[in-house]
Amino acid sequence: MPHKPFIRTLRAQWLGQQLRALREERGMTLKLVSEHLQRDMSALGRYERADWPIRKGDVIALLDLYGFHHAAERARLLALAEEVWRTDRWDEDYGDVVDSSFIEYPWLEGRAEEVCCFHVTLVPGLLQTREYAEAVIRNAAEPEVPEATIARWVELRMSRQDVLAKSRPIKIRTVIDEPVLRRHVGGPEVMRQQLEHLLKLQRMQQVHIQVMPSSTALHPGLDGTFWIFHLPDPYPAVAYVESLGGRLYMESPKAERFLRAYGRLSKSALSEGESTELIATIAEELS
């Protein structure tokens, strides 16, 4: 009986990316590493690409070769190496050793071919204007956060939008709850500019914006905002939700319920044309 292929899990991808980053920081080639460790060069490449699951012993050997001796970070990577086969939630099950901080939202955003999201409180980050983003970030920040830090966070938010301008830009599909468009984040003028920005983005081939009208009392998104990252084949889709309780990343099959929910939300929402008309009408009310 043939062996089943290894599922390229999010954990395996993240571990491979971290190992590759460490190797490149040291200026080492795969050929050099393979000679040092007496490993097949193609196998090391497959580890970094998550084509094959890497053994804990090989991770230890690589970390030693790279001179990576930070105790806490080594523990995180080694714990992750034992979990590369798992596709369930990334949450607090891992305690202080491994948690969802291993996966960065922008990392997923940069790898995804398409992002689908439902938003009930704010305009999605990829579609925010600088002024809108700054208002959101200032609201979330603690009072003692320095201005320089606020400015850096705003720049990071804006830099994420580069994925829309790549040679092969990310496709974004979003359903936005109507009250989001009527919430004067940053004041009426900032909100009007944000709505006009959405109208410009709607004209881009890779951006698809729908509005869930307030008249729709019940729909599959009542539990709150969520994101779905569609990664290139053969990687599975990843669902993401966040709250005051933390961040959750869910792979297939746990992500399937989010895929179904988004499909139902898109059918219940206004069409893109109707959504554009509503956004324009609300923007005019703020003029």
mmCIF file of C-alpha atoms in Angstrom:
data_model
loop_
_atom_site.group_PDB
_atom_site.id
_atom_site.type_symbol
_atom_site.label_atom_id
_atom_site.label_comp_id
_atom_site.label_asym_id
_atom_site.label_seq_id
_atom_site.Cartn_x
_atom_site.Cartn_y
_atom_site.Cartn_z
ATOM 1 C CA MET A 1 0.000 0.000 0.000
ATOM 2 C CA PRO A 2 1.531 3.377 -0.996
ATOM 3 C CA HIS A 3 2.274 5.896 1.738
ATOM 4 C CA LYS A 4 -0.058 8.850 2.063
ATOM 5 C CA PRO A 5 1.659 12.132 1.155
ATOM 6 C CA PHE A 6 2.623 14.454 3.994
ATOM 7 C CA ILE A 7 0.110 17.273 4.435
ATOM 8 C CA ARG A 8 2.006 20.562 4.250
ATOM 9 C CA THR A 9 0.637 21.901 7.509
ATOM 10 C CA LEU A 10 0.877 25.478 8.662
ATOM 11 C CA ARG A 11 3.221 24.362 11.437
ATOM 12 C CA ALA A 12 5.550 22.655 8.958
ATOM 13 C CA GLN A 13 5.544 25.714 6.691
ATOM 14 C CA TRP A 14 6.332 28.055 9.565
ATOM 15 C CA LEU A 15 9.115 25.838 10.915
ATOM 16 C CA GLY A 16 10.649 25.509 7.449
ATOM 17 C CA GLN A 17 10.506 29.265 6.946
ATOM 18 C CA GLN A 18 12.233 29.864 10.297
ATOM 19 C CA LEU A 19 15.002 27.375 9.515
ATOM 20 C CA ARG A 20 15.564 28.896 6.096
ATOM 21 C CA ALA A 21 15.713 32.402 7.605
ATOM 22 C CA LEU A 22 18.341 31.261 10.133
ATOM 23 C CA ARG A 23 20.421 29.630 7.397
ATOM 24 C CA GLU A 24 20.306 32.707 5.179
ATOM 25 C CA GLU A 25 21.159 35.003 8.102
ATOM 26 C CA ARG A 26 24.355 32.961 8.541
ATOM 27 C CA GLY A 27 25.122 33.226 4.817
ATOM 28 C CA MET A 28 25.062 29.443 4.392
ATOM 29 C CA THR A 29 23.976 27.597 1.262
ATOM 30 C CA LEU A 30 22.039 24.334 1.305
ATOM 31 C CA LYS A 31 25.104 22.670 -0.212
ATOM 32 C CA LEU A 32 27.324 23.862 2.639
ATOM 33 C CA VAL A 33 24.817 22.763 5.306
ATOM 34 C CA SER A 34 24.374 19.337 3.697
ATOM 35 C CA GLU A 35 28.146 18.802 3.672
ATOM 36 C CA HIS A 36 28.489 19.800 7.331
ATOM 37 C CA LEU A 37 25.642 17.575 8.502
ATOM 38 C CA GLN A 38 26.215 14.808 5.939
ATOM 39 C CA ARG A 39 22.604 15.088 4.826
ATOM 40 C CA ASP A 40 21.174 15.026 1.331
ATOM 41 C CA MET A 41 20.892 18.598 0.024
ATOM 42 C CA SER A 42 17.519 17.950 -1.623
ATOM 43 C CA ALA A 43 16.146 16.653 1.687
ATOM 44 C CA LEU A 44 17.170 19.854 3.480
ATOM 45 C CA GLY A 45 15.415 21.866 0.777
ATOM 46 C CA ARG A 46 12.265 19.809 1.245
ATOM 47 C CA TYR A 47 12.374 20.486 4.977
ATOM 48 C CA GLU A 48 12.494 24.223 4.366
ATOM 49 C CA ARG A 49 9.618 24.021 1.855
ATOM 50 C CA ALA A 50 7.612 21.758 4.184
ATOM 51 C CA ASP A 51 7.496 19.059 1.503
ATOM 52 C CA TRP A 52 8.749 16.583 4.112
ATOM 53 C CA PRO A 53 8.259 16.572 7.897
ATOM 54 C CA ILE A 54 11.545 17.273 9.652
ATOM 55 C CA ARG A 55 12.674 15.168 12.600
ATOM 56 C CA LYS A 56 13.450 16.799 15.916
ATOM 57 C CA GLY A 57 17.017 15.496 15.795
ATOM 58 C CA ASP A 58 17.618 17.255 12.476
ATOM 59 C CA VAL A 59 16.234 20.504 13.895
ATOM 60 C CA ILE A 60 18.667 20.246 16.814
ATOM 61 C CA ALA A 61 21.561 19.625 14.418
ATOM 62 C CA LEU A 62 20.593 22.626 12.282
ATOM 63 C CA LEU A 63 20.185 24.956 15.260
ATOM 64 C CA ASP A 64 23.592 23.873 16.582
ATOM 65 C CA LEU A 65 25.209 24.471 13.200
ATOM 66 C CA TYR A 66 23.600 27.912 12.949
ATOM 67 C CA GLY A 67 24.803 28.773 16.455
ATOM 68 C CA PHE A 68 21.262 29.444 17.592
ATOM 69 C CA HIS A 69 21.420 28.957 21.356
ATOM 70 C CA HIS A 70 18.633 31.196 22.691
ATOM 71 C CA ALA A 71 17.040 28.778 25.159
ATOM 72 C CA ALA A 72 13.422 29.926 24.960
ATOM 73 C CA GLU A 73 13.400 30.205 21.174
ATOM 74 C CA ARG A 74 15.103 26.823 20.758
ATOM 75 C CA ALA A 75 12.425 25.303 22.995
ATOM 76 C CA ARG A 76 9.701 26.846 20.833
ATOM 77 C CA LEU A 77 11.193 25.533 17.595
ATOM 78 C CA LEU A 78 11.828 22.055 19.001
ATOM 79 C CA ALA A 79 8.314 21.864 20.417
ATOM 80 C CA LEU A 80 6.996 22.921 17.030
ATOM 81 C CA ALA A 81 9.074 20.184 15.347
ATOM 82 C CA GLU A 82 7.144 17.605 17.362
ATOM 83 C CA GLU A 83 3.830 19.048 16.153
ATOM 84 C CA VAL A 84 4.395 19.506 12.397
ATOM 85 C CA TRP A 85 1.736 16.928 11.584
ATOM 86 C CA ARG A 86 -1.047 18.752 13.488
ATOM 87 C CA THR A 87 -3.721 20.744 11.670
ATOM 88 C CA ASP A 88 -5.928 21.718 14.594
ATOM 89 C CA ARG A 89 -6.176 25.110 16.271
ATOM 90 C CA TRP A 90 -3.239 27.262 17.255
ATOM 91 C CA ASP A 91 -4.334 28.532 20.619
ATOM 92 C CA GLU A 92 -3.470 28.471 24.299
ATOM 93 C CA ASP A 93 -3.220 24.658 24.351
ATOM 94 C CA TYR A 94 0.523 25.137 23.994
ATOM 95 C CA GLY A 95 0.961 27.259 27.108
ATOM 96 C CA ASP A 96 4.204 29.221 27.284
ATOM 97 C CA VAL A 97 6.168 26.986 24.911
ATOM 98 C CA VAL A 98 4.323 27.240 21.603
ATOM 99 C CA ASP A 99 1.403 29.538 20.863
ATOM 100 C CA SER A 100 -0.134 31.374 17.947
ATOM 101 C CA SER A 101 2.640 33.979 18.015
ATOM 102 C CA PHE A 102 4.581 31.518 15.866
ATOM 103 C CA ILE A 103 2.358 32.514 12.985
ATOM 104 C CA GLU A 104 2.245 36.142 11.957
ATOM 105 C CA TYR A 105 -0.832 37.525 10.239
ATOM 106 C CA PRO A 106 1.254 39.453 7.660
ATOM 107 C CA TRP A 107 3.204 36.248 6.907
ATOM 108 C CA LEU A 108 -0.016 34.505 5.932
ATOM 109 C CA GLU A 109 -1.212 37.572 4.050
ATOM 110 C CA GLY A 110 1.987 37.641 2.020
ATOM 111 C CA ARG A 111 1.735 33.945 1.093
ATOM 112 C CA ALA A 112 -1.990 33.834 0.310
ATOM 113 C CA GLU A 113 -3.411 33.929 -3.203
ATOM 114 C CA GLU A 114 -6.784 35.068 -1.913
ATOM 115 C CA VAL A 115 -8.177 36.394 1.356
ATOM 116 C CA CYS A 116 -11.872 36.221 2.211
ATOM 117 C CA CYS A 117 -13.039 38.104 5.272
ATOM 118 C CA PHE A 118 -16.186 39.188 7.057
ATOM 119 C CA HIS A 119 -16.012 42.344 9.167
ATOM 120 C CA VAL A 120 -18.559 43.538 11.696
ATOM 121 C CA THR A 121 -16.635 46.360 13.413
ATOM 122 C CA LEU A 122 -14.017 47.918 11.113
ATOM 123 C CA VAL A 123 -12.937 48.209 7.491
ATOM 124 C CA PRO A 124 -10.398 45.415 6.727
ATOM 125 C CA GLY A 125 -6.784 46.454 7.278
ATOM 126 C CA LEU A 126 -5.810 45.898 3.631
ATOM 127 C CA LEU A 127 -8.461 48.425 2.594
ATOM 128 C CA GLN A 128 -7.874 51.136 5.217
ATOM 129 C CA THR A 129 -6.634 54.658 4.522
ATOM 130 C CA ARG A 130 -3.685 55.912 6.572
ATOM 131 C CA GLU A 131 -5.909 58.272 8.602
ATOM 132 C CA TYR A 132 -8.463 55.574 9.329
ATOM 133 C CA ALA A 133 -5.720 53.111 10.297
ATOM 134 C CA GLU A 134 -4.106 55.624 12.635
ATOM 135 C CA ALA A 135 -7.419 56.278 14.389
ATOM 136 C CA VAL A 136 -7.939 52.529 14.875
ATOM 137 C CA ILE A 137 -4.387 51.950 16.112
ATOM 138 C CA ARG A 138 -4.520 54.873 18.542
ATOM 139 C CA ASN A 139 -7.774 53.573 19.969
ATOM 140 C CA ALA A 140 -6.292 50.112 20.554
ATOM 141 C CA ALA A 141 -2.990 51.352 22.025
ATOM 142 C CA GLU A 142 -2.362 51.731 25.743
ATOM 143 C CA PRO A 143 -2.072 55.368 26.956
ATOM 144 C CA GLU A 144 1.670 55.087 27.644
ATOM 145 C CA VAL A 145 2.602 53.948 24.100
ATOM 146 C CA PRO A 146 5.089 56.475 22.578
ATOM 147 C CA GLU A 147 4.216 58.435 19.439
ATOM 148 C CA ALA A 148 7.147 56.828 17.626
ATOM 149 C CA THR A 149 5.645 53.404 18.266
ATOM 150 C CA ILE A 150 2.232 54.522 16.999
ATOM 151 C CA ALA A 151 3.879 55.854 13.834
ATOM 152 C CA ARG A 152 5.748 52.567 13.304
ATOM 153 C CA TRP A 153 2.552 50.551 13.704
ATOM 154 C CA VAL A 154 0.778 52.752 11.167
ATOM 155 C CA GLU A 155 3.634 52.278 8.695
ATOM 156 C CA LEU A 156 3.483 48.513 9.184
ATOM 157 C CA ARG A 157 -0.271 48.557 8.522
ATOM 158 C CA MET A 158 0.264 50.567 5.344
ATOM 159 C CA SER A 159 3.159 48.399 4.148
ATOM 160 C CA ARG A 160 0.919 45.333 4.321
ATOM 161 C CA GLN A 161 -1.127 46.820 1.498
ATOM 162 C CA ASP A 162 1.804 46.202 -0.860
ATOM 163 C CA VAL A 163 0.317 42.753 -1.486
ATOM 164 C CA LEU A 164 -2.352 44.497 -3.582
ATOM 165 C CA ALA A 165 0.288 45.947 -5.903
ATOM 166 C CA LYS A 166 2.477 42.872 -6.497
ATOM 167 C CA SER A 167 3.003 41.530 -10.019
ATOM 168 C CA ARG A 168 0.594 38.796 -8.978
ATOM 169 C CA PRO A 169 -1.509 40.706 -6.424
ATOM 170 C CA ILE A 170 -3.477 39.024 -3.722
ATOM 171 C CA LYS A 171 -7.211 38.779 -4.371
ATOM 172 C CA ILE A 172 -9.388 40.057 -1.549
ATOM 173 C CA ARG A 173 -13.056 39.300 -1.134
ATOM 174 C CA THR A 174 -14.820 40.900 1.786
ATOM 175 C CA VAL A 175 -18.295 41.236 3.198
ATOM 176 C CA ILE A 176 -18.583 44.296 5.432
ATOM 177 C CA ASP A 177 -21.474 44.827 7.821
ATOM 178 C CA GLU A 178 -23.326 48.050 6.957
ATOM 179 C CA PRO A 179 -22.857 49.640 10.434
ATOM 180 C CA VAL A 180 -19.079 49.587 9.773
ATOM 181 C CA LEU A 181 -19.646 52.085 6.949
ATOM 182 C CA ARG A 182 -21.705 54.354 9.205
ATOM 183 C CA ARG A 183 -19.299 54.300 12.173
ATOM 184 C CA HIS A 184 -17.396 57.603 12.074
ATOM 185 C CA VAL A 185 -13.942 56.236 12.854
ATOM 186 C CA GLY A 186 -11.599 59.233 13.110
ATOM 187 C CA GLY A 187 -14.499 61.630 12.530
ATOM 188 C CA PRO A 188 -16.830 62.313 9.561
ATOM 189 C CA GLU A 189 -14.107 63.605 7.212
ATOM 190 C CA VAL A 190 -11.783 60.632 7.802
ATOM 191 C CA MET A 191 -14.733 58.306 7.283
ATOM 192 C CA ARG A 192 -15.784 60.029 4.072
ATOM 193 C CA GLN A 193 -12.261 59.639 2.685
ATOM 194 C CA GLN A 194 -12.289 55.995 3.735
ATOM 195 C CA LEU A 195 -15.550 55.355 1.892
ATOM 196 C CA GLU A 196 -14.219 57.069 -1.231
ATOM 197 C CA HIS A 197 -11.119 54.878 -0.955
ATOM 198 C CA LEU A 198 -13.327 51.783 -0.907
ATOM 199 C CA LEU A 199 -15.028 52.999 -4.093
ATOM 200 C CA LYS A 200 -11.623 53.319 -5.798
ATOM 201 C CA LEU A 201 -10.549 49.883 -4.614
ATOM 202 C CA GLN A 202 -13.795 48.356 -5.837
ATOM 203 C CA ARG A 203 -12.699 49.249 -9.367
ATOM 204 C CA MET A 204 -9.588 47.073 -9.014
ATOM 205 C CA GLN A 205 -9.895 43.651 -10.608
ATOM 206 C CA GLN A 206 -8.567 41.844 -7.528
ATOM 207 C CA VAL A 207 -10.815 43.577 -4.963
ATOM 208 C CA HIS A 208 -14.415 42.487 -4.382
ATOM 209 C CA ILE A 209 -16.409 44.332 -1.721
ATOM 210 C CA GLN A 210 -19.925 43.419 -0.645
ATOM 211 C CA VAL A 211 -22.039 44.990 2.086
ATOM 212 C CA MET A 212 -24.290 43.083 4.460
ATOM 213 C CA PRO A 213 -27.314 45.381 4.793
ATOM 214 C CA SER A 214 -28.638 46.207 8.244
ATOM 215 C CA SER A 215 -32.023 44.949 7.060
ATOM 216 C CA THR A 216 -30.648 41.379 7.133
ATOM 217 C CA ALA A 217 -31.261 40.553 10.770
ATOM 218 C CA LEU A 218 -29.864 37.005 10.810
ATOM 219 C CA HIS A 219 -26.883 35.708 8.856
ATOM 220 C CA PRO A 220 -23.915 33.294 9.354
ATOM 221 C CA GLY A 221 -21.571 36.079 10.546
ATOM 222 C CA LEU A 222 -23.299 36.947 13.800
ATOM 223 C CA ASP A 223 -20.468 35.309 15.764
ATOM 224 C CA GLY A 224 -18.087 38.019 14.564
ATOM 225 C CA THR A 225 -15.241 38.917 12.245
ATOM 226 C CA PHE A 226 -13.125 36.189 10.630
ATOM 227 C CA TRP A 227 -10.555 35.754 7.859
ATOM 228 C CA ILE A 228 -9.830 32.883 5.454
ATOM 229 C CA PHE A 229 -6.422 32.649 3.756
ATOM 230 C CA HIS A 230 -6.381 30.613 0.554
ATOM 231 C CA LEU A 231 -2.779 29.486 0.106
ATOM 232 C CA PRO A 232 -1.260 28.094 -3.124
ATOM 233 C CA ASP A 233 -1.739 24.400 -3.819
ATOM 234 C CA PRO A 234 -1.112 22.037 -2.140
ATOM 235 C CA TYR A 235 -1.375 24.031 1.100
ATOM 236 C CA PRO A 236 -4.746 24.003 2.897
ATOM 237 C CA ALA A 237 -6.872 27.063 3.610
ATOM 238 C CA VAL A 238 -6.355 28.699 7.008
ATOM 239 C CA ALA A 239 -9.096 30.414 9.026
ATOM 240 C CA TYR A 240 -8.246 33.130 11.527
ATOM 241 C CA VAL A 241 -10.247 34.795 14.294
ATOM 242 C CA GLU A 242 -9.164 37.097 17.091
ATOM 243 C CA SER A 243 -10.661 38.440 20.291
ATOM 244 C CA LEU A 244 -9.605 39.800 23.668
ATOM 245 C CA GLY A 245 -9.003 36.168 24.569
ATOM 246 C CA GLY A 246 -6.334 35.676 21.907
ATOM 247 C CA ARG A 247 -5.787 34.640 18.302
ATOM 248 C CA LEU A 248 -6.846 31.383 16.695
ATOM 249 C CA TYR A 249 -5.563 29.865 13.448
ATOM 250 C CA MET A 250 -7.442 26.849 12.147
ATOM 251 C CA GLU A 251 -6.469 24.593 9.267
ATOM 252 C CA SER A 252 -8.481 22.039 7.344
ATOM 253 C CA PRO A 253 -10.765 20.402 8.311
ATOM 254 C CA LYS A 254 -11.547 22.977 11.031
ATOM 255 C CA ALA A 255 -11.409 25.754 8.422
ATOM 256 C CA GLU A 256 -14.206 24.183 6.365
ATOM 257 C CA ARG A 257 -16.982 25.662 8.520
ATOM 258 C CA PHE A 258 -15.580 29.155 7.830
ATOM 259 C CA LEU A 259 -15.487 28.471 4.093
ATOM 260 C CA ARG A 260 -19.129 27.458 4.180
ATOM 261 C CA ALA A 261 -20.059 30.452 6.341
ATOM 262 C CA TYR A 262 -18.373 32.892 3.976
ATOM 263 C CA GLY A 263 -20.163 31.375 0.992
ATOM 264 C CA ARG A 264 -23.509 31.881 2.714
ATOM 265 C CA LEU A 265 -22.570 35.427 3.760
ATOM 266 C CA SER A 266 -21.661 36.357 0.194
ATOM 267 C CA LYS A 267 -25.026 35.074 -1.046
ATOM 268 C CA SER A 268 -26.926 37.011 1.646
ATOM 269 C CA ALA A 269 -25.046 40.289 1.095
ATOM 270 C CA LEU A 270 -25.721 42.951 -1.520
ATOM 271 C CA SER A 271 -24.124 42.382 -4.905
ATOM 272 C CA GLU A 272 -20.913 44.270 -5.666
ATOM 273 C CA GLY A 273 -22.859 46.784 -7.775
ATOM 274 C CA GLU A 274 -25.480 47.340 -5.075
ATOM 275 C CA SER A 275 -22.730 47.588 -2.466
ATOM 276 C CA THR A 276 -20.928 50.256 -4.507
ATOM 277 C CA GLU A 277 -24.135 52.297 -4.710
ATOM 278 C CA LEU A 278 -24.690 52.071 -0.955
ATOM 279 C CA ILE A 279 -21.090 53.065 -0.141
ATOM 280 C CA ALA A 280 -21.382 56.056 -2.486
ATOM 281 C CA THR A 281 -24.664 57.118 -0.900
ATOM 282 C CA ILE A 282 -23.216 56.999 2.626
ATOM 283 C CA ALA A 283 -20.136 58.941 1.464
ATOM 284 C CA GLU A 284 -22.378 61.635 -0.029
ATOM 285 C CA GLU A 285 -24.219 61.985 3.279
ATOM 286 C CA LEU A 286 -20.867 62.918 4.873
ATOM 287 C CA SER A 287 -19.994 65.562 2.236
#
